[in-house]
mmCIF file with all atom_site columns, C-alpha atoms in Angstrom:
data_model
loop_
_atom_site.group_PDB
_atom_site.id
_atom_site.type_symbol
_atom_site.label_atom_id
_atom_site.label_alt_id
_atom_site.label_comp_id
_atom_site.label_asym_id
_atom_site.label_entity_id
_atom_site.label_seq_id
_atom_site.pdbx_PDB_ins_code
_atom_site.Cartn_x
_atom_site.Cartn_y
_atom_site.Cartn_z
_atom_site.occupancy
_atom_site.B_iso_or_equiv
_atom_site.pdbx_formal_charge
_atom_site.auth_seq_id
_atom_site.auth_comp_id
_atom_site.auth_asym_id
_atom_site.auth_atom_id
_atom_site.pdbx_PDB_model_num
ATOM 1   C CA . LEU A 1 1   ? 112.941 37.317 107.573 1.00 0.00 ? 95  LEU A CA 1
ATOM 2   C CA . SER A 1 2   ? 112.483 41.091 107.259 1.00 0.00 ? 96  SER A CA 1
ATOM 3   C CA . PHE A 1 3   ? 116.213 41.526 106.527 1.00 0.00 ? 97  PHE A CA 1
ATOM 4   C CA . LEU A 1 4   ? 115.952 38.815 103.895 1.00 0.00 ? 98  LEU A CA 1
ATOM 5   C CA . ALA A 1 5   ? 112.927 40.507 102.317 1.00 0.00 ? 99  ALA A CA 1
ATOM 6   C CA . ALA A 1 6   ? 114.766 43.834 102.226 1.00 0.00 ? 100 ALA A CA 1
ATOM 7   C CA . HIS A 1 7   ? 118.114 42.624 100.837 1.00 0.00 ? 101 HIS A CA 1
ATOM 8   C CA . LEU A 1 8   ? 117.498 39.478 98.817  1.00 0.00 ? 102 LEU A CA 1
ATOM 9   C CA . ALA A 1 9   ? 117.935 41.220 95.437  1.00 0.00 ? 103 ALA A CA 1
ATOM 10  C CA . ASN A 1 10  ? 121.046 43.146 96.497  1.00 0.00 ? 104 ASN A CA 1
ATOM 11  C CA . PRO A 1 11  ? 124.131 41.659 94.768  1.00 0.00 ? 105 PRO A CA 1
ATOM 12  C CA . ARG A 1 12  ? 126.264 42.447 97.824  1.00 0.00 ? 106 ARG A CA 1
ATOM 13  C CA . TYR A 1 13  ? 124.192 39.910 99.729  1.00 0.00 ? 107 TYR A CA 1
ATOM 14  C CA . ALA A 1 14  ? 124.444 37.076 97.200  1.00 0.00 ? 108 ALA A CA 1
ATOM 15  C CA . ALA A 1 15  ? 125.345 34.708 100.034 1.00 0.00 ? 109 ALA A CA 1
ATOM 16  C CA . LEU A 1 16  ? 121.802 35.232 101.298 1.00 0.00 ? 110 LEU A CA 1
ATOM 17  C CA . LEU A 1 17  ? 120.472 32.745 98.792  1.00 0.00 ? 111 LEU A CA 1
ATOM 18  C CA . ASP A 1 18  ? 121.565 29.792 100.922 1.00 0.00 ? 112 ASP A CA 1
ATOM 19  C CA . VAL A 1 19  ? 120.395 31.560 104.071 1.00 0.00 ? 113 VAL A CA 1
ATOM 20  C CA . ALA A 1 20  ? 117.099 32.415 102.376 1.00 0.00 ? 114 ALA A CA 1
ATOM 21  C CA . HIS A 1 21  ? 116.387 28.791 101.635 1.00 0.00 ? 115 HIS A CA 1
ATOM 22  C CA . ALA A 1 22  ? 116.956 27.740 105.253 1.00 0.00 ? 116 ALA A CA 1
ATOM 23  C CA . THR A 1 23  ? 115.071 30.746 106.649 1.00 0.00 ? 117 THR A CA 1
ATOM 24  C CA . LEU A 1 24  ? 112.050 30.171 104.438 1.00 0.00 ? 118 LEU A CA 1
ATOM 25  C CA . ASP A 1 25  ? 111.983 26.540 105.579 1.00 0.00 ? 119 ASP A CA 1
ATOM 26  C CA . LEU A 1 26  ? 112.029 27.684 109.221 1.00 0.00 ? 120 LEU A CA 1
ATOM 27  C CA . TYR A 1 27  ? 109.171 30.151 108.777 1.00 0.00 ? 121 TYR A CA 1
ATOM 28  C CA . ALA A 1 28  ? 107.065 27.878 106.561 1.00 0.00 ? 122 ALA A CA 1
ATOM 29  C CA . GLU A 1 29  ? 105.057 26.612 109.549 1.00 0.00 ? 123 GLU A CA 1
ATOM 30  C CA . ALA A 1 30  ? 103.959 30.165 110.385 1.00 0.00 ? 124 ALA A CA 1
ATOM 31  C CA . LEU A 1 31  ? 102.782 30.802 106.833 1.00 0.00 ? 125 LEU A CA 1
ATOM 32  C CA . GLY A 1 32  ? 99.047  31.438 106.810 1.00 0.00 ? 126 GLY A CA 1
ATOM 33  C CA . ARG A 1 33  ? 98.895  31.837 110.591 1.00 0.00 ? 127 ARG A CA 1
ATOM 34  C CA . VAL A 1 34  ? 100.909 35.005 111.226 1.00 0.00 ? 128 VAL A CA 1
ATOM 35  C CA . PRO A 1 35  ? 99.958  37.997 109.023 1.00 0.00 ? 129 PRO A CA 1
ATOM 36  C CA . ASP A 1 36  ? 103.375 39.658 109.380 1.00 0.00 ? 130 ASP A CA 1
ATOM 37  C CA . VAL A 1 37  ? 105.117 36.499 108.157 1.00 0.00 ? 131 VAL A CA 1
ATOM 38  C CA . ASP A 1 38  ? 102.653 36.301 105.254 1.00 0.00 ? 132 ASP A CA 1
ATOM 39  C CA . ASP A 1 39  ? 103.516 39.882 104.276 1.00 0.00 ? 133 ASP A CA 1
ATOM 40  C CA . LEU A 1 40  ? 107.250 39.185 104.401 1.00 0.00 ? 134 LEU A CA 1
ATOM 41  C CA . PHE A 1 41  ? 106.835 36.018 102.328 1.00 0.00 ? 135 PHE A CA 1
ATOM 42  C CA . ALA A 1 42  ? 104.877 38.073 99.779  1.00 0.00 ? 136 ALA A CA 1
ATOM 43  C CA . LYS A 1 43  ? 107.743 40.600 99.614  1.00 0.00 ? 137 LYS A CA 1
ATOM 44  C CA . VAL A 1 44  ? 110.332 37.848 99.158  1.00 0.00 ? 138 VAL A CA 1
ATOM 45  C CA . ARG A 1 45  ? 108.185 36.222 96.470  1.00 0.00 ? 139 ARG A CA 1
ATOM 46  C CA . ALA A 1 46  ? 107.767 39.534 94.632  1.00 0.00 ? 140 ALA A CA 1
ATOM 47  C CA . GLN A 1 47  ? 111.530 40.148 94.712  1.00 0.00 ? 141 GLN A CA 1
ATOM 48  C CA . VAL A 1 48  ? 112.285 36.663 93.427  1.00 0.00 ? 142 VAL A CA 1
ATOM 49  C CA . GLN A 1 49  ? 109.752 37.051 90.608  1.00 0.00 ? 143 GLN A CA 1
ATOM 50  C CA . SER A 1 50  ? 111.239 40.422 89.687  1.00 0.00 ? 144 SER A CA 1
ATOM 51  C CA . GLU A 1 51  ? 114.776 39.028 89.634  1.00 0.00 ? 145 GLU A CA 1
ATOM 52  C CA . VAL A 1 52  ? 113.741 36.048 87.509  1.00 0.00 ? 146 VAL A CA 1
ATOM 53  C CA . LYS A 1 53  ? 112.005 38.406 85.061  1.00 0.00 ? 147 LYS A CA 1
ATOM 54  C CA . ASN A 1 54  ? 115.137 40.582 84.911  1.00 0.00 ? 148 ASN A CA 1
ATOM 55  C CA . GLN A 1 55  ? 117.364 37.551 84.320  1.00 0.00 ? 149 GLN A CA 1
ATOM 56  C CA . PHE A 1 56  ? 115.169 36.357 81.443  1.00 0.00 ? 150 PHE A CA 1
ATOM 57  C CA . ALA A 1 57  ? 115.294 39.856 79.918  1.00 0.00 ? 151 ALA A CA 1
ATOM 58  C CA . LEU A 1 58  ? 119.091 39.914 80.206  1.00 0.00 ? 152 LEU A CA 1
ATOM 59  C CA . VAL A 1 59  ? 119.446 36.496 78.582  1.00 0.00 ? 153 VAL A CA 1
ATOM 60  C CA . LYS A 1 60  ? 117.158 37.616 75.754  1.00 0.00 ? 154 LYS A CA 1
ATOM 61  C CA . LEU A 1 61  ? 119.225 40.780 75.323  1.00 0.00 ? 155 LEU A CA 1
ATOM 62  C CA . GLN A 1 62  ? 122.439 38.730 75.237  1.00 0.00 ? 156 GLN A CA 1
ATOM 63  C CA . GLY A 1 63  ? 120.958 36.657 72.431  1.00 0.00 ? 157 GLY A CA 1
ATOM 64  C CA . HIS A 1 64  ? 120.071 39.772 70.442  1.00 0.00 ? 158 HIS A CA 1
ATOM 65  C CA . LEU A 1 65  ? 123.527 41.237 70.974  1.00 0.00 ? 159 LEU A CA 1
ATOM 66  C CA . ALA A 1 66  ? 125.198 38.001 69.903  1.00 0.00 ? 160 ALA A CA 1
ATOM 67  C CA . GLY A 1 67  ? 123.203 38.103 66.676  1.00 0.00 ? 161 GLY A CA 1
ATOM 68  C CA . LEU A 1 68  ? 124.230 41.678 66.009  1.00 0.00 ? 162 LEU A CA 1
ATOM 69  C CA . ARG A 1 69  ? 127.874 40.917 66.776  1.00 0.00 ? 163 ARG A CA 1
ATOM 70  C CA . SER A 1 70  ? 127.849 38.023 64.349  1.00 0.00 ? 164 SER A CA 1
ATOM 71  C CA . LEU A 1 71  ? 126.642 40.399 61.633  1.00 0.00 ? 165 LEU A CA 1
ATOM 72  C CA . GLN A 1 72  ? 129.447 42.844 62.398  1.00 0.00 ? 166 GLN A CA 1
ATOM 73  C CA . GLN A 1 73  ? 132.298 40.334 62.261  1.00 0.00 ? 167 GLN A CA 1
ATOM 74  C CA . PRO A 1 74  ? 134.226 40.446 58.989  1.00 0.00 ? 168 PRO A CA 1
ATOM 75  C CA . HIS A 1 75  ? 133.433 37.634 56.598  1.00 0.00 ? 169 HIS A CA 1
ATOM 76  C CA . ASN A 1 76  ? 137.058 37.218 55.546  1.00 0.00 ? 170 ASN A CA 1
ATOM 77  C CA . SER A 1 77  ? 139.446 37.400 58.491  1.00 0.00 ? 171 SER A CA 1
ATOM 78  C CA . ARG A 1 78  ? 142.516 37.217 56.212  1.00 0.00 ? 172 ARG A CA 1
ATOM 79  C CA . GLY A 1 79  ? 141.764 40.608 54.703  1.00 0.00 ? 173 GLY A CA 1
ATOM 80  C CA . GLY A 1 80  ? 142.090 41.667 51.117  1.00 0.00 ? 174 GLY A CA 1
ATOM 81  C CA . HIS A 1 81  ? 140.157 40.478 48.123  1.00 0.00 ? 175 HIS A CA 1
ATOM 82  C CA . HIS A 1 82  ? 139.214 36.805 48.208  1.00 0.00 ? 176 HIS A CA 1
ATOM 83  C CA . GLN A 1 83  ? 137.141 34.414 46.156  1.00 0.00 ? 177 GLN A CA 1
ATOM 84  C CA . ASP A 1 84  ? 135.027 31.803 47.882  1.00 0.00 ? 178 ASP A CA 1
ATOM 85  C CA . ASP A 1 85  ? 134.713 28.149 46.781  1.00 0.00 ? 179 ASP A CA 1
ATOM 86  C CA . SER A 1 86  ? 132.094 29.023 44.159  1.00 0.00 ? 180 SER A CA 1
ATOM 87  C CA . GLY A 1 87  ? 134.494 31.468 42.482  1.00 0.00 ? 181 GLY A CA 1
ATOM 88  C CA . GLN A 1 88  ? 132.487 34.516 43.559  1.00 0.00 ? 182 GLN A CA 1
ATOM 89  C CA . ASP A 1 89  ? 134.107 37.467 45.237  1.00 0.00 ? 183 ASP A CA 1
ATOM 90  C CA . ASP A 1 90  ? 133.697 37.853 48.988  1.00 0.00 ? 184 ASP A CA 1
ATOM 91  C CA . ASP A 1 91  ? 132.758 41.483 48.337  1.00 0.00 ? 185 ASP A CA 1
ATOM 92  C CA . ASP A 1 92  ? 129.283 40.318 47.273  1.00 0.00 ? 186 ASP A CA 1
ATOM 93  C CA . ASP A 1 93  ? 128.908 38.356 50.514  1.00 0.00 ? 187 ASP A CA 1
ATOM 94  C CA . ASP A 1 94  ? 130.111 41.324 52.544  1.00 0.00 ? 188 ASP A CA 1
ATOM 95  C CA . GLU A 1 95  ? 127.516 43.556 50.888  1.00 0.00 ? 189 GLU A CA 1
ATOM 96  C CA . ASN A 1 96  ? 124.784 40.998 51.672  1.00 0.00 ? 190 ASN A CA 1
ATOM 97  C CA . LEU A 1 97  ? 125.877 40.899 55.326  1.00 0.00 ? 191 LEU A CA 1
ATOM 98  C CA . LYS A 1 98  ? 125.838 44.693 55.459  1.00 0.00 ? 192 LYS A CA 1
ATOM 99  C CA . ASP A 1 99  ? 122.311 44.745 54.025  1.00 0.00 ? 193 ASP A CA 1
ATOM 100 C CA . GLN A 1 100 ? 121.182 42.159 56.583  1.00 0.00 ? 194 GLN A CA 1
ATOM 101 C CA . GLY A 1 101 ? 122.735 44.164 59.400  1.00 0.00 ? 195 GLY A CA 1
ATOM 102 C CA . ASP A 1 102 ? 121.066 47.339 58.177  1.00 0.00 ? 196 ASP A CA 1
ATOM 103 C CA . ASP A 1 103 ? 117.723 45.521 58.070  1.00 0.00 ? 197 ASP A CA 1
ATOM 104 C CA . VAL A 1 104 ? 118.185 44.317 61.671  1.00 0.00 ? 198 VAL A CA 1
ATOM 105 C CA . LEU A 1 105 ? 119.122 47.792 62.838  1.00 0.00 ? 199 LEU A CA 1
ATOM 106 C CA . GLY A 1 106 ? 116.245 49.401 60.934  1.00 0.00 ? 200 GLY A CA 1
ATOM 107 C CA . LYS A 1 107 ? 118.474 51.296 58.524  1.00 0.00 ? 201 LYS A CA 1
ATOM 108 C CA . LYS A 1 108 ? 117.910 51.602 54.823  1.00 0.00 ? 202 LYS A CA 1
ATOM 109 C CA . ALA A 1 109 ? 120.463 49.781 52.738  1.00 0.00 ? 203 ALA A CA 1
ATOM 110 C CA . SER A 1 110 ? 122.400 52.173 50.513  1.00 0.00 ? 204 SER A CA 1
#
């Protein structure tokens, strides 16, 4: 249990997740009766909470990055000057996308 508490968040020990589940089930009966086991369970719980918080932050960051990437992708992948279905030039749309991207990044549109 002490090894589990020390290495649960280490990516090199990813296989510990299955072992952790079985180990926590084994020590569950001692929970509340043995102070050392209680301390180790608290450490494992803190590590799991920290990892979950980190994962949520990474997913949120991925969402932000995806939004920024979508603003950076060219509107017209064929290149050159092109009119859209309304007969307007794509250049106007490109300028609007640039302004939106500048707003997201906190830059002043020029």
